[in-house]
PDB file of C-alpha atoms in Angstrom:
ATOM      1  CA  MET A   1       5.812 126.246   4.412  1.00 25.00           C
ATOM      2  CA  ALA A   2       4.472 129.608   3.271  1.00 28.00           C
ATOM      3  CA  LEU A   3       4.374 132.659   5.500  1.00 25.00           C
ATOM      4  CA  VAL A   4       1.569 135.148   4.980  1.00 27.00           C
ATOM      5  CA  PHE A   5       1.763 138.613   6.492  1.00 27.00           C
ATOM      6  CA  GLY A   6      -1.310 140.772   6.845  1.00 32.00           C
ATOM      7  CA  SER A   7      -4.736 140.779   8.381  1.00 31.00           C
ATOM      8  CA  CYS A   8      -7.219 138.061   7.566  1.00 31.00           C
ATOM      9  CA  VAL A   9     -10.653 139.338   6.589  1.00 31.00           C
ATOM     10  CA  ALA A  10     -13.991 137.608   6.543  1.00 31.00           C
ATOM     11  CA  ASN A  11     -13.947 136.421   2.934  1.00 32.00           C
ATOM     12  CA  GLY A  12     -10.642 134.617   3.252  1.00 31.00           C
ATOM     13  CA  GLU A  13      -8.554 137.286   1.554  1.00 36.00           C
ATOM     14  CA  TYR A  14      -5.527 138.871   3.163  1.00 35.00           C
ATOM     15  CA  LEU A  15      -4.534 142.497   3.449  1.00 37.00           C
ATOM     16  CA  GLY A  16      -0.859 143.264   3.175  1.00 39.00           C
ATOM     17  CA  GLY A  17       2.326 142.192   1.502  1.00 39.00           C
ATOM     18  CA  GLY A  18       1.902 138.424   1.677  1.00 38.00           C
ATOM     19  CA  ARG A  19       0.099 136.170  -0.770  1.00 37.00           C
ATOM     20  CA  GLU A  20      -2.995 134.306   0.216  1.00 35.00           C
ATOM     21  CA  LEU A  21      -2.958 130.515   0.221  1.00 29.00           C
ATOM     22  CA  THR A  22      -6.324 129.581  -1.261  1.00 34.00           C
ATOM     23  CA  GLY A  23      -6.014 130.912  -4.811  1.00 37.00           C
ATOM     24  CA  ASN A  24      -8.665 133.608  -4.228  1.00 43.00           C
ATOM     25  CA  PRO A  25      -7.957 137.201  -5.257  1.00 64.00           C
ATOM     26  CA  THR A  26      -5.365 138.911  -3.085  1.00 90.00           C
ATOM     27  CA  VAL A  27      -5.874 142.352  -1.580  1.00 94.00           C
ATOM     28  CA  PHE A  28      -2.844 144.594  -1.032  1.00 95.00           C
ATOM     29  CA  ASP A  29      -3.560 147.426   1.410  1.00 95.00           C
ATOM     30  CA  ILE A  30      -1.260 150.417   0.816  1.00 97.00           C
ATOM     31  CA  THR A  31      -0.989 151.039   4.564  1.00 95.00           C
ATOM     32  CA  HIS A  32       0.870 147.736   4.832  1.00 94.00           C
ATOM     33  CA  PHE A  33       3.479 149.210   2.508  1.00 96.00           C
ATOM     34  CA  GLY A  34       4.049 152.339   4.576  1.00 96.00           C
ATOM     35  CA  ALA A  35       1.230 154.656   3.471  1.00 97.00           C
ATOM     36  CA  VAL A  36      -0.037 157.060   6.117  1.00 96.00           C
ATOM     37  CA  GLY A  37      -3.477 158.564   5.636  1.00 96.00           C
ATOM     38  CA  ASP A  38      -2.846 161.865   7.392  1.00 96.00           C
ATOM     39  CA  GLY A  39      -3.112 164.100   4.313  1.00 95.00           C
ATOM     40  CA  ARG A  40       0.471 165.320   4.801  1.00 95.00           C
ATOM     41  CA  THR A  41       2.820 162.375   4.233  1.00 96.00           C
ATOM     42  CA  ASN A  42       3.655 161.701   0.571  1.00 95.00           C
ATOM     43  CA  THR A  43       2.699 158.055  -0.006  1.00 96.00           C
ATOM     44  CA  PHE A  44       3.634 157.546  -3.662  1.00 93.00           C
ATOM     45  CA  LYS A  45       6.298 154.967  -2.776  1.00 96.00           C
ATOM     46  CA  ALA A  46       3.703 152.872  -0.931  1.00 97.00           C
ATOM     47  CA  PHE A  47       1.480 152.924  -4.030  1.00 98.00           C
ATOM     48  CA  LEU A  48       4.403 151.741  -6.148  1.00 96.00           C
ATOM     49  CA  LYS A  49       5.310 148.903  -3.777  1.00 96.00           C
ATOM     50  CA  ALA A  50       1.716 147.709  -3.547  1.00 97.00           C
ATOM     51  CA  TRP A  51       1.245 147.953  -7.317  1.00 98.00           C
ATOM     52  CA  ILE A  52       4.287 145.784  -7.999  1.00 96.00           C
ATOM     53  CA  GLN A  53       2.665 143.010  -5.956  1.00 95.00           C
ATOM     54  CA  VAL A  54      -0.757 143.452  -7.554  1.00 97.00           C
ATOM     55  CA  CYS A  55       0.567 143.514 -11.110  1.00 97.00           C
ATOM     56  CA  ALA A  56       2.753 140.448 -10.552  1.00 96.00           C
ATOM     57  CA  SER A  57      -0.044 138.376  -9.043  1.00 95.00           C
ATOM     58  CA  PRO A  58      -0.951 135.321 -11.153  1.00 94.00           C
ATOM     59  CA  VAL A  59      -4.555 135.590  -9.906  1.00 93.00           C
ATOM     60  CA  PRO A  60      -6.849 138.647  -9.893  1.00 95.00           C
ATOM     61  CA  ALA A  61      -5.597 141.084  -7.274  1.00 96.00           C
ATOM     62  CA  THR A  62      -6.672 144.349  -5.669  1.00 96.00           C
ATOM     63  CA  LEU A  63      -4.791 147.428  -4.556  1.00 97.00           C
ATOM     64  CA  LEU A  64      -6.758 148.825  -1.626  1.00 96.00           C
ATOM     65  CA  VAL A  65      -6.746 152.468  -0.563  1.00 97.00           C
ATOM     66  CA  PRO A  66      -8.548 152.331   2.802  1.00 96.00           C
ATOM     67  CA  ARG A  67     -10.260 155.182   4.594  1.00 97.00           C
ATOM     68  CA  GLY A  68      -8.009 158.153   5.212  1.00 97.00           C
ATOM     69  CA  ASN A  69      -6.498 160.991   3.204  1.00 98.00           C
ATOM     70  CA  PHE A  70      -3.420 159.808   1.303  1.00 98.00           C
ATOM     71  CA  LEU A  71      -1.241 162.526  -0.203  1.00 97.00           C
ATOM     72  CA  ALA A  72       0.665 161.385  -3.271  1.00 96.00           C
ATOM     73  CA  GLY A  73       2.858 162.802  -5.988  1.00 92.00           C
ATOM     74  CA  PRO A  74       2.726 161.294  -9.504  1.00 94.00           C
ATOM     75  CA  ILE A  75       1.562 157.652  -9.457  1.00 95.00           C
ATOM     76  CA  ILE A  76       2.161 155.310 -12.397  1.00 95.00           C
ATOM     77  CA  PHE A  77       0.264 152.023 -12.598  1.00 97.00           C
ATOM     78  CA  ALA A  78       2.167 150.412 -15.466  1.00 97.00           C
ATOM     79  CA  GLY A  79       1.756 146.965 -16.972  1.00 96.00           C
ATOM     80  CA  PRO A  80       1.461 144.562 -18.530  1.00 97.00           C
ATOM     81  CA  CYS A  81       0.146 142.621 -15.542  1.00 97.00           C
ATOM     82  CA  LYS A  82      -0.324 138.892 -15.141  1.00 96.00           C
ATOM     83  CA  SER A  83      -4.028 138.956 -14.296  1.00 96.00           C
ATOM     84  CA  HIS A  84      -7.075 141.176 -13.817  1.00 96.00           C
ATOM     85  CA  VAL A  85      -6.351 144.078 -11.456  1.00 97.00           C
ATOM     86  CA  THR A  86      -8.589 146.270  -9.324  1.00 97.00           C
ATOM     87  CA  VAL A  87      -7.783 149.539  -7.604  1.00 98.00           C
ATOM     88  CA  ASN A  88     -10.341 150.029  -4.834  1.00 97.00           C
ATOM     89  CA  VAL A  89     -10.374 153.553  -3.414  1.00 98.00           C
ATOM     90  CA  GLN A  90     -12.278 153.697  -0.138  1.00 97.00           C
ATOM     91  CA  GLY A  91     -10.654 156.881   1.172  1.00 98.00           C
ATOM     92  CA  THR A  92      -9.212 159.949  -0.543  1.00 98.00           C
ATOM     93  CA  ILE A  93      -6.110 160.262  -2.711  1.00 98.00           C
ATOM     94  CA  SER A  94      -4.933 163.891  -2.687  1.00 98.00           C
ATOM     95  CA  ALA A  95      -2.482 165.397  -5.160  1.00 96.00           C
ATOM     96  CA  THR A  96       0.565 167.410  -4.284  1.00 94.00           C
ATOM     97  CA  THR A  97       0.329 171.036  -5.393  1.00 88.00           C
ATOM     98  CA  SER A  98       3.837 171.635  -6.740  1.00 79.00           C
ATOM     99  CA  GLY A  99       6.603 169.904  -8.642  1.00 70.00           C
ATOM    100  CA  PHE A 100       4.619 168.757 -11.685  1.00 76.00           C
ATOM    101  CA  ALA A 101       7.152 166.421 -13.252  1.00 76.00           C
ATOM    102  CA  THR A 102       4.659 164.610 -15.503  1.00 84.00           C
ATOM    103  CA  PRO A 103       1.661 165.673 -17.651  1.00 91.00           C
ATOM    104  CA  GLU A 104      -0.575 163.414 -15.593  1.00 94.00           C
ATOM    105  CA  TRP A 105      -0.952 162.803 -11.889  1.00 96.00           C
ATOM    106  CA  ILE A 106      -2.287 159.234 -11.878  1.00 97.00           C
ATOM    107  CA  LEU A 107      -1.461 157.196 -14.982  1.00 97.00           C
ATOM    108  CA  PHE A 108      -2.656 153.707 -15.910  1.00 98.00           C
ATOM    109  CA  GLU A 109      -0.627 152.444 -18.876  1.00 98.00           C
ATOM    110  CA  ARG A 110      -0.500 149.123 -20.758  1.00 97.00           C
ATOM    111  CA  VAL A 111      -2.714 147.486 -18.125  1.00 96.00           C
ATOM    112  CA  ASP A 112      -5.445 145.315 -19.633  1.00 96.00           C
ATOM    113  CA  ASN A 113      -8.516 144.205 -17.670  1.00 97.00           C
ATOM    114  CA  VAL A 114      -8.414 146.874 -14.981  1.00 98.00           C
ATOM    115  CA  HIS A 115     -11.171 148.166 -12.694  1.00 98.00           C
ATOM    116  CA  LEU A 116     -10.903 151.452 -10.783  1.00 98.00           C
ATOM    117  CA  THR A 117     -13.686 151.600  -8.233  1.00 97.00           C
ATOM    118  CA  GLY A 118     -14.891 153.626  -5.256  1.00 93.00           C
ATOM    119  CA  PRO A 119     -16.633 154.938  -3.267  1.00 97.00           C
ATOM    120  CA  GLY A 120     -13.549 157.067  -2.575  1.00 98.00           C
ATOM    121  CA  THR A 121     -12.330 160.369  -3.983  1.00 98.00           C
ATOM    122  CA  ILE A 122      -9.525 161.470  -6.298  1.00 98.00           C
ATOM    123  CA  HIS A 123      -8.807 165.066  -5.208  1.00 98.00           C
ATOM    124  CA  GLY A 124      -6.596 167.034  -7.573  1.00 97.00           C
ATOM    125  CA  ARG A 125      -6.367 170.139  -5.346  1.00 96.00           C
ATOM    126  CA  GLY A 126      -6.592 172.296  -8.426  1.00 95.00           C
ATOM    127  CA  GLU A 127      -7.867 175.238  -6.406  1.00 94.00           C
ATOM    128  CA  ALA A 128      -4.267 175.736  -5.247  1.00 90.00           C
ATOM    129  CA  VAL A 129      -2.921 176.282  -8.784  1.00 89.00           C
ATOM    130  CA  TRP A 130      -5.728 177.497 -11.074  1.00 89.00           C
ATOM    131  CA  ALA A 131      -4.946 181.188 -10.606  1.00 82.00           C
ATOM    132  CA  THR A 132      -1.259 180.811 -11.485  1.00 76.00           C
ATOM    133  CA  ASP A 133      -1.034 177.634 -13.585  1.00 60.00           C
ATOM    134  CA  GLY A 134      -4.450 177.218 -15.155  1.00 51.00           C
ATOM    135  CA  CYS A 135      -4.466 177.980 -18.865  1.00 58.00           C
ATOM    136  CA  GLY A 136      -7.816 179.674 -19.187  1.00 51.00           C
ATOM    137  CA  LYS A 137      -7.522 181.834 -22.320  1.00 51.00           C
ATOM    138  CA  LYS A 138      -3.841 182.651 -21.963  1.00 51.00           C
ATOM    139  CA  PHE A 139      -1.793 182.876 -25.138  1.00 44.00           C
ATOM    140  CA  LYS A 140       0.937 180.615 -23.739  1.00 55.00           C
ATOM    141  CA  CYS A 141       0.760 178.313 -20.764  1.00 63.00           C
ATOM    142  CA  ASN A 142       1.812 174.983 -19.348  1.00 71.00           C
ATOM    143  CA  LEU A 143      -1.282 172.894 -18.787  1.00 81.00           C
ATOM    144  CA  PRO A 144      -1.229 171.382 -15.275  1.00 89.00           C
ATOM    145  CA  PRO A 145      -1.475 167.598 -14.890  1.00 94.00           C
ATOM    146  CA  THR A 146      -4.524 165.525 -15.736  1.00 96.00           C
ATOM    147  CA  SER A 147      -5.865 163.775 -12.634  1.00 97.00           C
ATOM    148  CA  LEU A 148      -6.518 160.354 -14.201  1.00 98.00           C
ATOM    149  CA  LYS A 149      -5.057 159.238 -17.522  1.00 98.00           C
ATOM    150  CA  PHE A 150      -5.608 155.834 -19.118  1.00 98.00           C
ATOM    151  CA  ARG A 151      -3.317 154.985 -22.049  1.00 98.00           C
ATOM    152  CA  ASN A 152      -2.957 151.819 -24.142  1.00 98.00           C
ATOM    153  CA  ILE A 153      -5.505 149.770 -22.226  1.00 98.00           C
ATOM    154  CA  VAL A 154      -7.960 147.097 -23.332  1.00 98.00           C
ATOM    155  CA  ASN A 155     -10.963 146.433 -21.082  1.00 98.00           C
ATOM    156  CA  LEU A 156     -11.291 149.220 -18.536  1.00 98.00           C
ATOM    157  CA  GLU A 157     -14.036 149.823 -15.990  1.00 98.00           C
ATOM    158  CA  VAL A 158     -14.315 152.921 -13.796  1.00 98.00           C
ATOM    159  CA  SER A 159     -17.142 153.054 -11.274  1.00 98.00           C
ATOM    160  CA  GLY A 160     -18.178 154.596  -7.990  1.00 98.00           C
ATOM    161  CA  ILE A 161     -15.364 157.132  -7.623  1.00 98.00           C
ATOM    162  CA  SER A 162     -15.504 160.924  -7.348  1.00 98.00           C
ATOM    163  CA  SER A 163     -12.967 163.216  -9.014  1.00 98.00           C
ATOM    164  CA  VAL A 164     -12.797 166.634  -7.366  1.00 98.00           C
ATOM    165  CA  ASN A 165     -10.989 169.822  -8.411  1.00 98.00           C
ATOM    166  CA  ALA A 166      -8.601 168.436 -11.000  1.00 97.00           C
ATOM    167  CA  LYS A 167      -5.759 170.781 -11.896  1.00 95.00           C
ATOM    168  CA  ALA A 168      -6.670 170.323 -15.574  1.00 94.00           C
ATOM    169  CA  PHE A 169      -8.577 167.403 -17.166  1.00 96.00           C
ATOM    170  CA  HIS A 170     -10.259 165.103 -14.674  1.00 98.00           C
ATOM    171  CA  MET A 171     -10.044 162.007 -16.870  1.00 98.00           C
ATOM    172  CA  PHE A 172      -8.280 161.387 -20.197  1.00 98.00           C
ATOM    173  CA  LEU A 173      -8.636 158.220 -22.280  1.00 98.00           C
ATOM    174  CA  VAL A 174      -6.103 157.712 -25.064  1.00 97.00           C
ATOM    175  CA  LYS A 175      -5.595 154.606 -27.220  1.00 97.00           C
ATOM    176  CA  THR A 176      -7.970 152.733 -24.950  1.00 97.00           C
ATOM    177  CA  VAL A 177     -10.478 150.091 -26.106  1.00 98.00           C
ATOM    178  CA  ASN A 178     -13.603 148.654 -24.438  1.00 98.00           C
ATOM    179  CA  VAL A 179     -14.305 151.132 -21.662  1.00 98.00           C
ATOM    180  CA  ASN A 180     -17.230 151.205 -19.239  1.00 98.00           C
ATOM    181  CA  ILE A 181     -17.443 154.309 -17.039  1.00 98.00           C
ATOM    182  CA  HIS A 182     -20.520 154.459 -14.826  1.00 98.00           C
ATOM    183  CA  ASN A 183     -21.869 155.880 -11.590  1.00 98.00           C
ATOM    184  CA  ILE A 184     -19.093 158.405 -11.066  1.00 98.00           C
ATOM    185  CA  LYS A 185     -19.058 162.053  -9.994  1.00 98.00           C
ATOM    186  CA  ILE A 186     -16.804 164.756 -11.413  1.00 98.00           C
ATOM    187  CA  ILE A 187     -16.877 168.078  -9.583  1.00 98.00           C
ATOM    188  CA  ALA A 188     -15.100 171.418 -10.045  1.00 98.00           C
ATOM    189  CA  PRO A 189     -16.263 175.055  -9.977  1.00 97.00           C
ATOM    190  CA  ALA A 190     -17.633 176.643 -13.139  1.00 95.00           C
ATOM    191  CA  GLU A 191     -14.706 179.077 -13.233  1.00 94.00           C
ATOM    192  CA  SER A 192     -11.998 176.390 -13.009  1.00 95.00           C
ATOM    193  CA  PRO A 193      -9.926 176.496 -16.244  1.00 92.00           C
ATOM    194  CA  ASN A 194      -9.496 173.540 -18.605  1.00 91.00           C
ATOM    195  CA  THR A 195     -11.053 171.060 -16.194  1.00 95.00           C
ATOM    196  CA  ASP A 196     -12.707 168.840 -18.829  1.00 96.00           C
ATOM    197  CA  GLY A 197     -14.624 166.022 -17.198  1.00 98.00           C
ATOM    198  CA  ILE A 198     -13.792 163.132 -19.546  1.00 98.00           C
ATOM    199  CA  HIS A 199     -11.717 163.636 -22.698  1.00 97.00           C
ATOM    200  CA  LEU A 200     -11.283 160.939 -25.347  1.00 97.00           C
ATOM    201  CA  SER A 201      -8.545 160.587 -27.956  1.00 95.00           C
ATOM    202  CA  ASN A 202      -8.239 157.457 -30.120  1.00 96.00           C
ATOM    203  CA  ALA A 203     -10.633 155.666 -27.792  1.00 97.00           C
ATOM    204  CA  ASP A 204     -12.950 152.956 -29.143  1.00 98.00           C
ATOM    205  CA  ASN A 205     -16.042 151.249 -27.755  1.00 98.00           C
ATOM    206  CA  VAL A 206     -16.581 153.594 -24.822  1.00 98.00           C
ATOM    207  CA  LYS A 207     -19.672 153.835 -22.603  1.00 98.00           C
ATOM    208  CA  ILE A 208     -20.149 156.705 -20.137  1.00 98.00           C
ATOM    209  CA  LEU A 209     -23.311 156.060 -18.169  1.00 98.00           C
ATOM    210  CA  ASP A 210     -25.352 157.197 -15.158  1.00 98.00           C
ATOM    211  CA  SER A 211     -22.936 159.841 -13.947  1.00 98.00           C
ATOM    212  CA  PHE A 212     -22.803 163.461 -12.765  1.00 98.00           C
ATOM    213  CA  ILE A 213     -20.263 165.844 -14.288  1.00 98.00           C
ATOM    214  CA  GLY A 214     -20.113 169.464 -13.181  1.00 98.00           C
ATOM    215  CA  THR A 215     -16.913 171.291 -14.051  1.00 97.00           C
ATOM    216  CA  GLY A 216     -15.307 174.326 -15.676  1.00 95.00           C
ATOM    217  CA  ASP A 217     -14.953 173.028 -19.234  1.00 94.00           C
ATOM    218  CA  ASP A 218     -16.533 170.306 -21.404  1.00 95.00           C
ATOM    219  CA  CYS A 219     -18.348 167.681 -19.376  1.00 98.00           C
ATOM    220  CA  VAL A 220     -17.415 165.135 -22.054  1.00 97.00           C
ATOM    221  CA  SER A 221     -15.223 165.899 -25.069  1.00 95.00           C
ATOM    222  CA  VAL A 222     -14.791 163.312 -27.809  1.00 95.00           C
ATOM    223  CA  GLY A 223     -11.527 163.902 -29.636  1.00 91.00           C
ATOM    224  CA  ARG A 224      -9.748 162.598 -32.690  1.00 90.00           C
ATOM    225  CA  GLY A 225      -9.818 158.952 -33.692  1.00 91.00           C
ATOM    226  CA  SER A 226     -12.597 157.988 -31.279  1.00 95.00           C
ATOM    227  CA  ASN A 227     -15.302 155.582 -32.448  1.00 96.00           C
ATOM    228  CA  ASN A 228     -18.406 153.906 -31.046  1.00 98.00           C
ATOM    229  CA  VAL A 229     -18.889 156.150 -28.029  1.00 98.00           C
ATOM    230  CA  THR A 230     -22.117 156.200 -26.001  1.00 98.00           C
ATOM    231  CA  VAL A 231     -22.858 158.858 -23.385  1.00 98.00           C
ATOM    232  CA  GLU A 232     -26.158 158.099 -21.680  1.00 98.00           C
ATOM    233  CA  ARG A 233     -28.025 159.311 -18.586  1.00 98.00           C
ATOM    234  CA  VAL A 234     -25.331 161.840 -17.729  1.00 98.00           C
ATOM    235  CA  ILE A 235     -26.159 165.056 -15.857  1.00 98.00           C
ATOM    236  CA  CYS A 236     -23.885 167.887 -17.020  1.00 98.00           C
ATOM    237  CA  GLY A 237     -23.541 171.229 -15.281  1.00 96.00           C
ATOM    238  CA  PRO A 238     -21.910 173.573 -14.761  1.00 97.00           C
ATOM    239  CA  GLY A 239     -19.558 173.311 -17.710  1.00 96.00           C
ATOM    240  CA  HIS A 240     -19.222 173.863 -21.446  1.00 95.00           C
ATOM    241  CA  GLY A 241     -21.550 171.035 -22.438  1.00 95.00           C
ATOM    242  CA  LEU A 242     -21.213 167.754 -24.319  1.00 96.00           C
ATOM    243  CA  SER A 243     -18.750 168.150 -27.170  1.00 93.00           C
ATOM    244  CA  VAL A 244     -17.303 166.433 -30.181  1.00 93.00           C
ATOM    245  CA  GLY A 245     -13.892 168.058 -30.617  1.00 80.00           C
ATOM    246  CA  SER A 246     -11.945 170.130 -30.831  1.00 80.00           C
ATOM    247  CA  LEU A 247     -10.954 168.331 -34.024  1.00 83.00           C
ATOM    248  CA  GLY A 248      -8.372 169.027 -36.712  1.00 73.00           C
ATOM    249  CA  LYS A 249      -5.515 170.325 -34.604  1.00 76.00           C
ATOM    250  CA  TYR A 250      -2.976 167.796 -35.889  1.00 75.00           C
ATOM    251  CA  PRO A 251      -2.098 166.667 -39.440  1.00 77.00           C
ATOM    252  CA  ASN A 252      -3.743 163.469 -40.682  1.00 81.00           C
ATOM    253  CA  GLU A 253      -6.085 163.088 -37.746  1.00 84.00           C
ATOM    254  CA  GLU A 254      -8.115 159.890 -37.613  1.00 88.00           C
ATOM    255  CA  ASP A 255     -11.870 160.100 -38.197  1.00 90.00           C
ATOM    256  CA  VAL A 256     -14.496 160.263 -35.473  1.00 91.00           C
ATOM    257  CA  SER A 257     -17.621 158.121 -35.882  1.00 94.00           C
ATOM    258  CA  GLY A 258     -20.468 156.415 -34.072  1.00 97.00           C
ATOM    259  CA  ILE A 259     -20.966 158.997 -31.316  1.00 97.00           C
ATOM    260  CA  HIS A 260     -24.266 158.803 -29.404  1.00 97.00           C
ATOM    261  CA  PHE A 261     -25.452 161.153 -26.646  1.00 97.00           C
ATOM    262  CA  ARG A 262     -28.756 159.947 -25.193  1.00 97.00           C
ATOM    263  CA  ASN A 263     -31.051 160.851 -22.300  1.00 98.00           C
ATOM    264  CA  CYS A 264     -28.676 163.445 -20.863  1.00 98.00           C
ATOM    265  CA  THR A 265     -29.544 166.564 -18.870  1.00 98.00           C
ATOM    266  CA  MET A 266     -27.774 169.904 -19.171  1.00 96.00           C
ATOM    267  CA  ARG A 267     -28.148 172.348 -16.267  1.00 97.00           C
ATOM    268  CA  ASN A 268     -26.626 175.818 -16.032  1.00 96.00           C
ATOM    269  CA  THR A 269     -24.055 175.164 -18.770  1.00 96.00           C
ATOM    270  CA  ASP A 270     -22.469 177.632 -21.186  1.00 94.00           C
ATOM    271  CA  ASN A 271     -23.224 175.304 -24.099  1.00 93.00           C
ATOM    272  CA  GLY A 272     -25.467 172.352 -24.669  1.00 94.00           C
ATOM    273  CA  LEU A 273     -24.440 170.164 -27.598  1.00 94.00           C
ATOM    274  CA  ARG A 274     -21.345 171.154 -29.528  1.00 92.00           C
ATOM    275  CA  ILE A 275     -19.256 170.000 -32.493  1.00 89.00           C
ATOM    276  CA  LYS A 276     -16.069 172.056 -32.844  1.00 84.00           C
ATOM    277  CA  SER A 277     -12.972 172.096 -35.023  1.00 79.00           C
ATOM    278  CA  TRP A 278      -9.973 174.344 -35.277  1.00 70.00           C
ATOM    279  CA  GLY A 279      -9.807 177.091 -37.852  1.00 66.00           C
ATOM    280  CA  GLY A 280      -7.720 175.935 -40.797  1.00 63.00           C
ATOM    281  CA  SER A 281      -7.903 172.376 -39.497  1.00 59.00           C
ATOM    282  CA  SER A 282      -6.565 169.344 -41.299  1.00 63.00           C
ATOM    283  CA  PRO A 283      -9.151 167.266 -43.212  1.00 66.00           C
ATOM    284  CA  SER A 284     -10.833 164.404 -41.369  1.00 77.00           C
ATOM    285  CA  LYS A 285     -14.382 163.113 -40.967  1.00 83.00           C
ATOM    286  CA  ALA A 286     -16.816 163.401 -38.084  1.00 86.00           C
ATOM    287  CA  ILE A 287     -19.747 161.168 -39.028  1.00 89.00           C
ATOM    288  CA  ASP A 288     -22.634 159.219 -37.514  1.00 94.00           C
ATOM    289  CA  ILE A 289     -23.131 161.594 -34.569  1.00 94.00           C
ATOM    290  CA  HIS A 290     -26.460 161.450 -32.715  1.00 95.00           C
ATOM    291  CA  PHE A 291     -27.958 163.617 -29.962  1.00 95.00           C
ATOM    292  CA  GLU A 292     -31.221 162.169 -28.640  1.00 96.00           C
ATOM    293  CA  ASP A 293     -33.616 163.037 -25.803  1.00 97.00           C
ATOM    294  CA  ILE A 294     -31.509 165.812 -24.299  1.00 97.00           C
ATOM    295  CA  ILE A 295     -33.010 168.039 -21.583  1.00 97.00           C
ATOM    296  CA  MET A 296     -31.590 171.563 -21.274  1.00 97.00           C
ATOM    297  CA  GLU A 297     -32.214 173.895 -18.333  1.00 96.00           C
ATOM    298  CA  ASN A 298     -30.709 177.386 -18.305  1.00 96.00           C
ATOM    299  CA  VAL A 299     -28.272 176.697 -21.145  1.00 95.00           C
ATOM    300  CA  LYS A 300     -26.782 179.769 -22.855  1.00 94.00           C
ATOM    301  CA  ASN A 301     -26.020 178.208 -26.275  1.00 93.00           C
ATOM    302  CA  PRO A 302     -28.093 175.049 -26.760  1.00 94.00           C
ATOM    303  CA  ILE A 303     -26.559 173.840 -30.061  1.00 93.00           C
ATOM    304  CA  ILE A 304     -23.261 174.915 -31.635  1.00 89.00           C
ATOM    305  CA  ILE A 305     -21.438 173.630 -34.714  1.00 86.00           C
ATOM    306  CA  ASP A 306     -18.223 175.622 -34.843  1.00 77.00           C
ATOM    307  CA  GLN A 307     -15.630 175.103 -37.582  1.00 68.00           C
ATOM    308  CA  CYS A 308     -13.429 177.977 -36.493  1.00 62.00           C
ATOM    309  CA  HIS A 309     -12.886 177.577 -32.785  1.00 55.00           C
ATOM    310  CA  VAL A 310     -10.801 180.742 -32.878  1.00 48.00           C
ATOM    311  CA  TRP A 311      -9.714 181.552 -29.358  1.00 43.00           C
ATOM    312  CA  LEU A 312      -8.398 178.068 -28.797  1.00 39.00           C
ATOM    313  CA  ASN A 313      -6.332 178.151 -31.981  1.00 35.00           C
ATOM    314  CA  LEU A 314      -3.334 179.482 -30.063  1.00 36.00           C
ATOM    315  CA  PRO A 315       0.040 177.994 -29.086  1.00 35.00           C
ATOM    316  CA  GLY A 316      -0.071 176.034 -25.880  1.00 36.00           C
ATOM    317  CA  LEU A 317      -3.820 175.507 -25.647  1.00 37.00           C
ATOM    318  CA  THR A 318      -5.523 172.147 -26.015  1.00 39.00           C
ATOM    319  CA  GLY A 319      -9.168 172.980 -26.693  1.00 41.00           C
TER     320      GLY A 319
END
């Protein structure tokens, strides 16, 4: 006899800590693991407990964040997992504003075949720390955490979510292959420091489609070792534009190739289309880069190719 704890829903799945009996995907609701959506109670332990069940499931499983405002410190979704996993954010996940123990707030690592979906919100609460912890153009600084980081992942989909007021980068892809990001919103004020929308490093076969990105730094920045990247039907603004780079910061950087920006709209941005490298940078190639059918409205610097990105060539800054 098997005991199943949780609430039965219409499609035969179960919400909670027990496993379903039919072999269909299982849904694990974080509130069944102690999460309280009051915006004040730190729920990171509930995320961890739910994730352990999702990752161990032999059939595709879902971690559900229902409606409510769930405060959480650093969250690590680590694999490998036994099957396809989904994180479905219906409500809001809000970051704590102090005690930054890790360089990222929400980390997905070594999890293949993962889908992060909305329509909920990832709220970094960066407005609480930008004045004191944001790097801006400071000579030395400690960059606050990235809101969403994906590292060492094959087959990633991100859709339907909103990322609001990240402390630093909104989304960072590193050593990640086969990525489909679509129908998302990234929002932060124009004056928010280092709040890149989506930054890529050693990321291959990436599509960023049908999305709105308005932030205080690059809307999309394609960094070292990234190949076969398509950015299409993205509205950018405010922000620093659509960028390749900064490149050449590190010795022996991998080449960048096959970068396509198509049918994008730039509104009220500092820059439009930009390729940038550090002054005195190490040798590497940036080839096969295409900008096509780009609309620019009230853009200060429509096209920039900068091989001496001087003010960022300082200790502690990422560019």
